[in-house]
PDB file of N, CA and C in Angstrom:
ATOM      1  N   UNK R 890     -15.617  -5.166  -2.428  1.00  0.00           N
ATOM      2  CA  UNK R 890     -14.830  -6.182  -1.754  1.00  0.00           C
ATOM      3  C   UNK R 890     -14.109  -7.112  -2.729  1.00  0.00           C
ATOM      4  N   UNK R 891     -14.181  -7.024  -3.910  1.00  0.00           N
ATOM      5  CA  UNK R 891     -13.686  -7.777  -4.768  1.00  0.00           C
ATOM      6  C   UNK R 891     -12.845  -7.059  -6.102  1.00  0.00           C
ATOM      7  N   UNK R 892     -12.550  -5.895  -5.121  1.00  0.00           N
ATOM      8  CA  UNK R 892     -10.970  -4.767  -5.821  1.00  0.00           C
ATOM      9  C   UNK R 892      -9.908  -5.371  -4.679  1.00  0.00           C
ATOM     10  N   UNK R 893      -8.709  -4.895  -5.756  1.00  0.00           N
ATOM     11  CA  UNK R 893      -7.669  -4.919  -5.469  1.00  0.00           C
ATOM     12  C   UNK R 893      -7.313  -3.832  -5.035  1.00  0.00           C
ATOM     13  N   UNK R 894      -7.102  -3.156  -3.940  1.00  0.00           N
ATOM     14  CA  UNK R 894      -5.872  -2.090  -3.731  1.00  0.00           C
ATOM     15  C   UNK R 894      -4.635  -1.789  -3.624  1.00  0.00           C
ATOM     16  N   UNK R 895      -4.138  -1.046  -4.271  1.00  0.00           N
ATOM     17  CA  UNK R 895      -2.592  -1.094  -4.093  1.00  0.00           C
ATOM     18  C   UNK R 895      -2.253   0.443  -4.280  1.00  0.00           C
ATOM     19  N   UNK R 896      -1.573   0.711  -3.412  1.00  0.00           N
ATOM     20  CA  UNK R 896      -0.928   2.377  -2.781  1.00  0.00           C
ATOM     21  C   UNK R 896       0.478   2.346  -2.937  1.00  0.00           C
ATOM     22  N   UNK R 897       1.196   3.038  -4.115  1.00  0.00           N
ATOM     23  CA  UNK R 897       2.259   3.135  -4.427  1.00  0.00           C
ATOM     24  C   UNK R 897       3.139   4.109  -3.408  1.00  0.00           C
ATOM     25  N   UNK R 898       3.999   3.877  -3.053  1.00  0.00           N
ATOM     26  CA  UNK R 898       4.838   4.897  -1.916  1.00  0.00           C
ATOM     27  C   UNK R 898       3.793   5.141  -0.838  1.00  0.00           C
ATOM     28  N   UNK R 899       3.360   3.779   0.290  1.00  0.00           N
ATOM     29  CA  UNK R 899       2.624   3.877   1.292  1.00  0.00           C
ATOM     30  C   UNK R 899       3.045   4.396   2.459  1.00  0.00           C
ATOM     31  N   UNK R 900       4.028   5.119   2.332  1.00  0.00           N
ATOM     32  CA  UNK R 900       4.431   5.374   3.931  1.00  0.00           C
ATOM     33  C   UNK R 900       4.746   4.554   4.688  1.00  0.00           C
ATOM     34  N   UNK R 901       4.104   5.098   5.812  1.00  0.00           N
ATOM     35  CA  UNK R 901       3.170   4.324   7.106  1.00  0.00           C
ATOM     36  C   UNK R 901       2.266   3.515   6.953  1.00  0.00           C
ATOM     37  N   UNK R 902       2.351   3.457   5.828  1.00  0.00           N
ATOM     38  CA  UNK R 902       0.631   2.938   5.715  1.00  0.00           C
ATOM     39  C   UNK R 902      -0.990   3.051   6.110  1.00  0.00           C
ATOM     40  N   UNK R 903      -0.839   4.313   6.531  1.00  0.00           N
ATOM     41  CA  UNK R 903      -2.492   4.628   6.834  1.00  0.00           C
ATOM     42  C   UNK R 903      -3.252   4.758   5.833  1.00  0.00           C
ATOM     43  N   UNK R 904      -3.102   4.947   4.703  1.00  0.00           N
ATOM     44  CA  UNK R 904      -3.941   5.148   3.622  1.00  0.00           C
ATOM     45  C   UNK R 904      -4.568   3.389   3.078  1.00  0.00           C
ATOM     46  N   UNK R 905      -3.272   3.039   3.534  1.00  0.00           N
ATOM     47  CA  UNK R 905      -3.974   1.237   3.399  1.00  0.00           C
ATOM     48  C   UNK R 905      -4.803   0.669   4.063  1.00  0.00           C
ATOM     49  N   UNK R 906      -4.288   0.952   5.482  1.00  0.00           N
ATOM     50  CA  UNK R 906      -5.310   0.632   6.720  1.00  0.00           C
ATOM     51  C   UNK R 906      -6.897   0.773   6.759  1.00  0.00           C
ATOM     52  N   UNK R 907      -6.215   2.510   5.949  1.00  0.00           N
ATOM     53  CA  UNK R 907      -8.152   2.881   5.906  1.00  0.00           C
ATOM     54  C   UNK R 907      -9.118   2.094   5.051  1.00  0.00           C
ATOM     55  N   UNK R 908      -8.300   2.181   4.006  1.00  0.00           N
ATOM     56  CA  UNK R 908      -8.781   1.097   2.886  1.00  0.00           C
ATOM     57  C   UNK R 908      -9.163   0.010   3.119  1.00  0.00           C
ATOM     58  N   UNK R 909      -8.505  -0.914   3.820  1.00  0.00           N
ATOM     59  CA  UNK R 909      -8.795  -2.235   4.516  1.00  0.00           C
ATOM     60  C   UNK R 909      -9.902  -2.440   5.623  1.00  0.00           C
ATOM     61  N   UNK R 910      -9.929  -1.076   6.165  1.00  0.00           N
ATOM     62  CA  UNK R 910     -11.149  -0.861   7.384  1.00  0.00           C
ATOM     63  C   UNK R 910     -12.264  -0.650   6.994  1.00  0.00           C
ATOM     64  N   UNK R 911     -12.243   0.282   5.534  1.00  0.00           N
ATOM     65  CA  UNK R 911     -13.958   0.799   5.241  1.00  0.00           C
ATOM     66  C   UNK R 911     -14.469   0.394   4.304  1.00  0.00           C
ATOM     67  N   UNK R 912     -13.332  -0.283   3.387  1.00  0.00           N
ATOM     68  CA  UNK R 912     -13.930  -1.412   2.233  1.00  0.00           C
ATOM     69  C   UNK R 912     -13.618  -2.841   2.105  1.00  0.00           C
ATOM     70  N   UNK R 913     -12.728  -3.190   3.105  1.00  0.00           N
ATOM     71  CA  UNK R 913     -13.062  -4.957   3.340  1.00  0.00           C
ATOM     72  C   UNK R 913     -12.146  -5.464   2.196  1.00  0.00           C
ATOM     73  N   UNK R 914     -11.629  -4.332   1.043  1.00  0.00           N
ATOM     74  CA  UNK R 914     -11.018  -5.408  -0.473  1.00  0.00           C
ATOM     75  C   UNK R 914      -9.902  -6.041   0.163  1.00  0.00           C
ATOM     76  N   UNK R 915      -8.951  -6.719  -0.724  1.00  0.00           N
ATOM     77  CA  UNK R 915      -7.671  -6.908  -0.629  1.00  0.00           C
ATOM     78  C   UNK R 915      -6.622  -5.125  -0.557  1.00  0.00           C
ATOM     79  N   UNK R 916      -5.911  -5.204   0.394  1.00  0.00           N
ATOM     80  CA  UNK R 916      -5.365  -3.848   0.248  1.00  0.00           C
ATOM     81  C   UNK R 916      -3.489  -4.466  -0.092  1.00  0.00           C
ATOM     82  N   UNK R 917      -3.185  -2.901  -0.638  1.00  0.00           N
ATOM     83  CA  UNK R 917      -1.448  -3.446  -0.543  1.00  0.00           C
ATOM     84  C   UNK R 917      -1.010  -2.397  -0.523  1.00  0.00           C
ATOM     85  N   UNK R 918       0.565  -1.883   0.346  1.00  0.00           N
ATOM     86  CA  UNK R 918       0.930  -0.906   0.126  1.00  0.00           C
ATOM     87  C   UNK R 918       2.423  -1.037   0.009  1.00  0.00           C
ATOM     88  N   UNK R 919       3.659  -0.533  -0.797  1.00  0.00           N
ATOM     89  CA  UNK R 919       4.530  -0.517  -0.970  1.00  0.00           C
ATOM     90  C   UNK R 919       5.327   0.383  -0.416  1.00  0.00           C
ATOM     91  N   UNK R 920       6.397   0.602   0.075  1.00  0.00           N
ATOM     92  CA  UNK R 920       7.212   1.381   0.564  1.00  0.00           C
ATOM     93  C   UNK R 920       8.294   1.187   0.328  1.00  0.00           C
ATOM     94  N   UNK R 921       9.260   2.071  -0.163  1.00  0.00           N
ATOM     95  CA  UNK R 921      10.592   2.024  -0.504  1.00  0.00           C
ATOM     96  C   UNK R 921      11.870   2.611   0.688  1.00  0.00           C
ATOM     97  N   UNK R 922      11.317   3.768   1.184  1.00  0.00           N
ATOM     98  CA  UNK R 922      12.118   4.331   2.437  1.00  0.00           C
ATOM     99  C   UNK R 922      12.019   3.747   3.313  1.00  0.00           C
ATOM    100  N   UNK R 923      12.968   3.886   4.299  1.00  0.00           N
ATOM    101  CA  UNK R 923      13.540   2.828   5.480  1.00  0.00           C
ATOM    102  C   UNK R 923      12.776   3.237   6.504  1.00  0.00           C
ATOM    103  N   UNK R 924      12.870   4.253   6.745  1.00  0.00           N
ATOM    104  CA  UNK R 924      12.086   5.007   7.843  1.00  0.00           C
ATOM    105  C   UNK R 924      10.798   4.797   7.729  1.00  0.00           C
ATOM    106  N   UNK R 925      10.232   5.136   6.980  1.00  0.00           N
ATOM    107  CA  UNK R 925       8.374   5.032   6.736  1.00  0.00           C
ATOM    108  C   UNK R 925       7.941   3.395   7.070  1.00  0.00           C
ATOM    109  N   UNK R 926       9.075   2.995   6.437  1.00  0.00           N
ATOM    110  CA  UNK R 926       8.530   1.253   6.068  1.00  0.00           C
ATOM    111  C   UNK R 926       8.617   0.463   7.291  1.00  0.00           C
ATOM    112  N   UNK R 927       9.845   1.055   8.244  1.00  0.00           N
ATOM    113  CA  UNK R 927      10.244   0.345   9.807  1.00  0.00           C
ATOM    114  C   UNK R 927       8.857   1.078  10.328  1.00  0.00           C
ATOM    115  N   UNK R 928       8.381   2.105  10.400  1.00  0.00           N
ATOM    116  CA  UNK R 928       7.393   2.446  11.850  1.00  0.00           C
ATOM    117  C   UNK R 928       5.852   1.499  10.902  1.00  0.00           C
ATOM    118  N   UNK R 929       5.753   2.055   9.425  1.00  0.00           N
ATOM    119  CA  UNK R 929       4.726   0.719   9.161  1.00  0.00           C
ATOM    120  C   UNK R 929       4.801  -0.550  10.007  1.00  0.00           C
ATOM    121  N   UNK R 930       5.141  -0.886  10.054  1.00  0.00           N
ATOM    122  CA  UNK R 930       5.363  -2.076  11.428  1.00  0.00           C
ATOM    123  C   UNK R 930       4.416  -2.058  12.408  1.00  0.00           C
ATOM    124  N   UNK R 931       4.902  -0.928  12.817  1.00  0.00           N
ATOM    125  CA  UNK R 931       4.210  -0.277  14.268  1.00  0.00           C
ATOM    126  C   UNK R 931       2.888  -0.099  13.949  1.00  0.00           C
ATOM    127  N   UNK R 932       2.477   0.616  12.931  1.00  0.00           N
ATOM    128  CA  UNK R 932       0.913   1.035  12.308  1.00  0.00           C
ATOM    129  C   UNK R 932       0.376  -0.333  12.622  1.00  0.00           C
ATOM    130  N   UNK R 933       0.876  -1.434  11.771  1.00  0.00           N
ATOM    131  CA  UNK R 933       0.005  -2.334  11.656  1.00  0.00           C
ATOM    132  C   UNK R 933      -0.265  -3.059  12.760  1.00  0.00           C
ATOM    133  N   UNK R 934       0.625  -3.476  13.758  1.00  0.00           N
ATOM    134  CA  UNK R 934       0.251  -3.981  15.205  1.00  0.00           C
ATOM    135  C   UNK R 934      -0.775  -3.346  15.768  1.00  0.00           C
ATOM    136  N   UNK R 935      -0.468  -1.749  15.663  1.00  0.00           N
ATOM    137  CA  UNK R 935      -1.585  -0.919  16.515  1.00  0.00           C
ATOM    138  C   UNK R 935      -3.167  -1.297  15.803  1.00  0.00           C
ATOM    139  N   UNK R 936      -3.024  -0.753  14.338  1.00  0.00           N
ATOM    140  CA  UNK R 936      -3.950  -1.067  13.826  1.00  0.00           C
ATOM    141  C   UNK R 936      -5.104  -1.917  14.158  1.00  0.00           C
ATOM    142  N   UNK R 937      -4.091  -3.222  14.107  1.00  0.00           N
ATOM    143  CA  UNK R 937      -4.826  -4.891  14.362  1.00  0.00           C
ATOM    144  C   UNK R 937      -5.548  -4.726  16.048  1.00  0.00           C
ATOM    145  N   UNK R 938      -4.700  -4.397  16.890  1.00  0.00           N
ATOM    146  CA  UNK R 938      -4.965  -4.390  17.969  1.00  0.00           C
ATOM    147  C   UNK R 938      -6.082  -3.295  18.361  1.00  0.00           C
ATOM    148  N   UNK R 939      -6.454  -2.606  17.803  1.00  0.00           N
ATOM    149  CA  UNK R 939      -7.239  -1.579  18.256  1.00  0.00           C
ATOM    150  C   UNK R 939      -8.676  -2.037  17.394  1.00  0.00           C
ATOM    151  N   UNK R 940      -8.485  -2.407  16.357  1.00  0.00           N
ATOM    152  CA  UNK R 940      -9.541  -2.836  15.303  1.00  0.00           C
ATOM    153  C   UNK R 940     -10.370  -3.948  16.256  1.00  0.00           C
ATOM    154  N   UNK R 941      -9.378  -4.796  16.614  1.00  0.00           N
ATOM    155  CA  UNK R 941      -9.377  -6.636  17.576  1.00  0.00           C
ATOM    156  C   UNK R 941     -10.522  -5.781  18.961  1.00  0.00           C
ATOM    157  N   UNK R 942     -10.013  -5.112  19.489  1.00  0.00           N
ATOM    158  CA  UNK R 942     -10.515  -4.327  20.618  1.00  0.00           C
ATOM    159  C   UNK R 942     -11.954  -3.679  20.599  1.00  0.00           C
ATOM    160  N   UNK R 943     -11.996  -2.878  19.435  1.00  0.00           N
ATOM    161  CA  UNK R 943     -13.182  -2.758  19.062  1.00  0.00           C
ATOM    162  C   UNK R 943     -14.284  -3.565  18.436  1.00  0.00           C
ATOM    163  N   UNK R 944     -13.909  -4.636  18.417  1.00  0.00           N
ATOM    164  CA  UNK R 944     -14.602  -6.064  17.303  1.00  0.00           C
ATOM    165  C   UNK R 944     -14.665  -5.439  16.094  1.00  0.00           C
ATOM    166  N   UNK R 945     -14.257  -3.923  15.072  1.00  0.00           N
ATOM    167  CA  UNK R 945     -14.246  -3.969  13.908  1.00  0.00           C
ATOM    168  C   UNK R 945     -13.607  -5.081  12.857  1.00  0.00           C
ATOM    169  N   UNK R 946     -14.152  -5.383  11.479  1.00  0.00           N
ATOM    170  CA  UNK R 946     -13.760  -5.940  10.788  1.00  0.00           C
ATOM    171  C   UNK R 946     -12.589  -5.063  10.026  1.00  0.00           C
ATOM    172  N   UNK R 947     -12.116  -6.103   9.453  1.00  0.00           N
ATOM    173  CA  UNK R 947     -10.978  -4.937   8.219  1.00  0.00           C
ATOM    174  C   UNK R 947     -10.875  -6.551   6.768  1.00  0.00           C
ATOM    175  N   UNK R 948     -10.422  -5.896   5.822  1.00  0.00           N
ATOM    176  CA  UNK R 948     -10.157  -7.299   4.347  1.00  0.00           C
ATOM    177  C   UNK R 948      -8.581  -7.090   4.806  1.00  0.00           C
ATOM    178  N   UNK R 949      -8.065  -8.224   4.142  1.00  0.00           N
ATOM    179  CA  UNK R 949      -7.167  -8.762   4.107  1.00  0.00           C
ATOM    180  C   UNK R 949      -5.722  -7.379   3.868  1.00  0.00           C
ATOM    181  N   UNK R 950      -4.905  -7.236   4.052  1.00  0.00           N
ATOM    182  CA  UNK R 950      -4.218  -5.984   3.786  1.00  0.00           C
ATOM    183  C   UNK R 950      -2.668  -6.527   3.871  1.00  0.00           C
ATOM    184  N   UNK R 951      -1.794  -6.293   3.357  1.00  0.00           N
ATOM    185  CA  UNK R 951      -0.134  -6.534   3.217  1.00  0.00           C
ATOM    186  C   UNK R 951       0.858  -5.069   2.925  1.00  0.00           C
ATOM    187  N   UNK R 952       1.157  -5.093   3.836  1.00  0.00           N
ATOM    188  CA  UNK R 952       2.518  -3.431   4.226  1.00  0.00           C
ATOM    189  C   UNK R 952       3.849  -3.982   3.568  1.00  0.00           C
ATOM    190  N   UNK R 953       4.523  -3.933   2.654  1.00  0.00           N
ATOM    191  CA  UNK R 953       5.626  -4.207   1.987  1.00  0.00           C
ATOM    192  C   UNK R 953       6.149  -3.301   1.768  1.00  0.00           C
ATOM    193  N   UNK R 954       7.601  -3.486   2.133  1.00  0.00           N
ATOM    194  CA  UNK R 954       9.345  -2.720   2.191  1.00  0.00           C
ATOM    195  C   UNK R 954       9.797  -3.168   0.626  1.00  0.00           C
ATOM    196  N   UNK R 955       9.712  -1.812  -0.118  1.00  0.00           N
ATOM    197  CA  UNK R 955      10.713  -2.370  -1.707  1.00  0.00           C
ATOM    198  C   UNK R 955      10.123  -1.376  -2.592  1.00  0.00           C
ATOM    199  N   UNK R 956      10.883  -1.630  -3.468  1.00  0.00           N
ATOM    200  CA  UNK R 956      10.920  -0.451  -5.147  1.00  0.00           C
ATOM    201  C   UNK R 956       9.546  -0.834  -5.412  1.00  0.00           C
ATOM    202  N   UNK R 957       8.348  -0.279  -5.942  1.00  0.00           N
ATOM    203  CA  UNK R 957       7.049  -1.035  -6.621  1.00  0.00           C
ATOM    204  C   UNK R 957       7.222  -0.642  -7.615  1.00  0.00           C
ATOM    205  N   UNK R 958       8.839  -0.785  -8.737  1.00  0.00           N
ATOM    206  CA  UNK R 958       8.550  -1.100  -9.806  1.00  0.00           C
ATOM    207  C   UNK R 958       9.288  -2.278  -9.982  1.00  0.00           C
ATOM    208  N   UNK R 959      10.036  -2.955  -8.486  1.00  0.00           N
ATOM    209  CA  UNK R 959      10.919  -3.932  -9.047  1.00  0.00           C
ATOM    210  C   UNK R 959       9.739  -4.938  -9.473  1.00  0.00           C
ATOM    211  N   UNK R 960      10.237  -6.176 -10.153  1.00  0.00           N
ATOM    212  CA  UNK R 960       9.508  -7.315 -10.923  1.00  0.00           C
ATOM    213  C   UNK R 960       8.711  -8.185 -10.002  1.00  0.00           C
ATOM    214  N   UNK R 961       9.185  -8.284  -8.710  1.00  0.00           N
ATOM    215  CA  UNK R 961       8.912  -9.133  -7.587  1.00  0.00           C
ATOM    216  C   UNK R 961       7.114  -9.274  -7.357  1.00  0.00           C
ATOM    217  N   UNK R 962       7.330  -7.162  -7.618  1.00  0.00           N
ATOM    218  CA  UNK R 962       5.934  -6.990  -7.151  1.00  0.00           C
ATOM    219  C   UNK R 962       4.905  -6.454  -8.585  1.00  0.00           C
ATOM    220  N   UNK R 963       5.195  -7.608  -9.621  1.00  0.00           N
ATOM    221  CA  UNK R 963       4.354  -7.372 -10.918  1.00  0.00           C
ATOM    222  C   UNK R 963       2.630  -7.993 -10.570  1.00  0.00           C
ATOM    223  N   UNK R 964       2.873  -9.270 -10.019  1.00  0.00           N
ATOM    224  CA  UNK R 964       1.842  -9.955  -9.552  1.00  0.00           C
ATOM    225  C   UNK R 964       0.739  -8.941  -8.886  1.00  0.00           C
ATOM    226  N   UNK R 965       1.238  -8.404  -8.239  1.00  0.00           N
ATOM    227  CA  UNK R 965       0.351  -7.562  -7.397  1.00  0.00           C
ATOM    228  C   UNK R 965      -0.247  -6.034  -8.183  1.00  0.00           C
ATOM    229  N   UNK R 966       0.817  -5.686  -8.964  1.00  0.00           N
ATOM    230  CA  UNK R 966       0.681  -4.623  -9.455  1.00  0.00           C
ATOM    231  C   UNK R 966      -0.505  -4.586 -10.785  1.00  0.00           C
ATOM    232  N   UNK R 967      -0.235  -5.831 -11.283  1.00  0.00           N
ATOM    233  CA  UNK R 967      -1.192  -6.339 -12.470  1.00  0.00           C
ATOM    234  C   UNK R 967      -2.864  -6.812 -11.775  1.00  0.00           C
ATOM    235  N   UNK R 968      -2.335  -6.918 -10.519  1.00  0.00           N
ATOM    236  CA  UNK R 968      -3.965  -7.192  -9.957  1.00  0.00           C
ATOM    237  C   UNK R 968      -4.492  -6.196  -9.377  1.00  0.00           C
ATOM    238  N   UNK R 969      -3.771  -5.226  -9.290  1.00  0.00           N
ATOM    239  CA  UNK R 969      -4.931  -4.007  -8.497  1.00  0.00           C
ATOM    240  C   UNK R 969      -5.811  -3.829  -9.844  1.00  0.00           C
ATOM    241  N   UNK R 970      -6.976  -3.107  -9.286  1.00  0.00           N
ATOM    242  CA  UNK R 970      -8.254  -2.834  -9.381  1.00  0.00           C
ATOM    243  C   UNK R 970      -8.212  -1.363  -9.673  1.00  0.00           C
ATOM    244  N   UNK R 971      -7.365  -0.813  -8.445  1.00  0.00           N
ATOM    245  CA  UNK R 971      -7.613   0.621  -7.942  1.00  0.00           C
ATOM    246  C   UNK R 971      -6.183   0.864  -7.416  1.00  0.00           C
ATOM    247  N   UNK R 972      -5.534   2.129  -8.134  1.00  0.00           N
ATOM    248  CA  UNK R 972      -3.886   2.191  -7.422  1.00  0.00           C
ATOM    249  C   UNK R 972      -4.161   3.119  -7.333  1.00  0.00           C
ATOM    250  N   UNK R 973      -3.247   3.766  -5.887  1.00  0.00           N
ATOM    251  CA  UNK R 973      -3.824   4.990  -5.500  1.00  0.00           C
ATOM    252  C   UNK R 973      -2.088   5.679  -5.601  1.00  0.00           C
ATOM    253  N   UNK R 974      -1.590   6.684  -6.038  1.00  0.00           N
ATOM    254  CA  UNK R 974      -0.108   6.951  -6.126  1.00  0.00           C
ATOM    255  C   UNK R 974      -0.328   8.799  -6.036  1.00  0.00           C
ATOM    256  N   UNK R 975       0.412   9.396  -4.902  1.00  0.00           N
ATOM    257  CA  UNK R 975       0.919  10.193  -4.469  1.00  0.00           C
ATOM    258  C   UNK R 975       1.979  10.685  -5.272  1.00  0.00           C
ATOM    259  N   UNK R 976       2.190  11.221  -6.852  1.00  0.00           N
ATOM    260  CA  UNK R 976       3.276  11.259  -7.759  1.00  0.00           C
ATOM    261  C   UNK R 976       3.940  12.455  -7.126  1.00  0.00           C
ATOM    262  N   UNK R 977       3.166  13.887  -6.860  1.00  0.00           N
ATOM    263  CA  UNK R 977       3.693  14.964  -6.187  1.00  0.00           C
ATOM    264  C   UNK R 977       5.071  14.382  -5.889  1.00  0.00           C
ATOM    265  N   UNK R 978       5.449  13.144  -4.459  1.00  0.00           N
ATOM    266  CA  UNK R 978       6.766  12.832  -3.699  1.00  0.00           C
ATOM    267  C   UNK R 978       7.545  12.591  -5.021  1.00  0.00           C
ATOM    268  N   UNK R 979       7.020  12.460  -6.107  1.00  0.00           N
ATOM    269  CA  UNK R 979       8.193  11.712  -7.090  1.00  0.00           C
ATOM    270  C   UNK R 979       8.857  12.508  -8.282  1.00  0.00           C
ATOM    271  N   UNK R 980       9.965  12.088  -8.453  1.00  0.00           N
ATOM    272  CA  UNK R 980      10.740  13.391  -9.546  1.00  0.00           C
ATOM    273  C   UNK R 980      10.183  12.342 -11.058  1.00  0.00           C
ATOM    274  N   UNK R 981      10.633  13.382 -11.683  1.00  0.00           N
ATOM    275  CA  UNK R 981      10.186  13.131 -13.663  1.00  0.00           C
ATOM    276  C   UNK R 981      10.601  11.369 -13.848  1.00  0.00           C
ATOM    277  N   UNK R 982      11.811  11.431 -13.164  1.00  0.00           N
ATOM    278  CA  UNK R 982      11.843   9.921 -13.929  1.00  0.00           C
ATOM    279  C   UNK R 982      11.125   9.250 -13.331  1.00  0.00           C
ATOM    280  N   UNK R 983      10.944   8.852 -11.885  1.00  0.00           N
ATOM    281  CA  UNK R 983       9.962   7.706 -11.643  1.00  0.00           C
ATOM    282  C   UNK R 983       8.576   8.048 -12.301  1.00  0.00           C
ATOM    283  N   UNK R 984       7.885   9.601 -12.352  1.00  0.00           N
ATOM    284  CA  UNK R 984       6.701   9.430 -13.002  1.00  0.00           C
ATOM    285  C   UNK R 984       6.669   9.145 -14.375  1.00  0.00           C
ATOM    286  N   UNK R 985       8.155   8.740 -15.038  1.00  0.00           N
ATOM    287  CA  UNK R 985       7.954   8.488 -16.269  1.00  0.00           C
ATOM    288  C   UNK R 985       7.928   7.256 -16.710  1.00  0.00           C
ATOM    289  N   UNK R 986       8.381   6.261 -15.618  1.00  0.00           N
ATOM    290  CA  UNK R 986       8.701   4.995 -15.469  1.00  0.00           C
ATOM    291  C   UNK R 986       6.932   4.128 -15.047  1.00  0.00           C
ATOM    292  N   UNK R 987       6.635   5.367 -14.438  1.00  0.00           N
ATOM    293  CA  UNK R 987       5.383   4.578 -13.670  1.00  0.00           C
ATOM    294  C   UNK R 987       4.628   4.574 -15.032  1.00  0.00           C
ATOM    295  N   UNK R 988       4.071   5.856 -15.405  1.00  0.00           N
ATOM    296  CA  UNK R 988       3.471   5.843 -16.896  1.00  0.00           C
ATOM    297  C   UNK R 988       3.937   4.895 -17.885  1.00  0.00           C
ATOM    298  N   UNK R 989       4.922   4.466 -18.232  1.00  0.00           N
ATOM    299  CA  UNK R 989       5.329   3.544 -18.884  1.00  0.00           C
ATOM    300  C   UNK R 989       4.389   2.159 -18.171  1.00  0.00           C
ATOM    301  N   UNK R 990       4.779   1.925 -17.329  1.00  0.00           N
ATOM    302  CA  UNK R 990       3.972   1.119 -16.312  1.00  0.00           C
ATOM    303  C   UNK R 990       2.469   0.852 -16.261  1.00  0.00           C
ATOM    304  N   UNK R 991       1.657   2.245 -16.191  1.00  0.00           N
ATOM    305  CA  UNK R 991       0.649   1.898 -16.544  1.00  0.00           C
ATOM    306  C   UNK R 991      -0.091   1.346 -17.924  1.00  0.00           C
ATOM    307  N   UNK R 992       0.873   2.161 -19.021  1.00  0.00           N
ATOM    308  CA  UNK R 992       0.174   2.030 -20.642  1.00  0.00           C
ATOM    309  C   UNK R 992       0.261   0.644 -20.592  1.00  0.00           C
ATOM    310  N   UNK R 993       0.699  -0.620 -19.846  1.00  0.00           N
ATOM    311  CA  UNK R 993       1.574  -2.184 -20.098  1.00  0.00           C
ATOM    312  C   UNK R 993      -0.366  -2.603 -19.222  1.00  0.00           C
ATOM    313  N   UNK R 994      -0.545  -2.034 -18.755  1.00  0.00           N
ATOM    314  CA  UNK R 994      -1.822  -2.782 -17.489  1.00  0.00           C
ATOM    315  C   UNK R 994      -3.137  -3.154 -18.452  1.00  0.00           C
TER     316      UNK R 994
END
């Protein structure tokens, strides 16, 4: 409960959700596509509401629309604990950018 999560190219965000449901940490997930990042929206209402319904708990969790290498989101990126990144979706340069990225952490 006292990691940071952060999920690079979150989609929808279910991989956050879960995170937030079965370990209580701080969760975060980034999304850059328009599409994934508008129905995230939707995830998280349902989410809340179904969690609320069941009296489950969940930790604190934030669904964010944007690049996760722009600067905005260094704060966050320097505080995960635990980043979880799906590179497969990504071509050579972003995984070369991210690696750059990590050797700096």
């Amino acid at each position: 409960e006292n990691d940071v999560f952060l999920d690079l190219g979150s989609g929808v965000g279910q991989v956050v959700l879960q995170v937030a449901s079965l370990v209580g940490c701080k969760c975060y997930g980034i999304e850059k596509a328009e599409i994934p990042a508008k129905y995230s929206e939707e995830m998280d209402r349902q989410f809340v509401k179904w969690m609320d319904f069941y009296g489950k708990s969940y930790g604190d969790y934030e669904l964010l629309k944007g690049d996760f290498l722009d600067p905005k989101f260094d704060d966050i990126f320097n505080s995960a604990t635990v980043i979880f990144c799906n590179n497969f979706a990504f071509g050579p340069a972003l995984n070369h950018q991210l690696k750059m990225k990590f050797q700096n952490l």
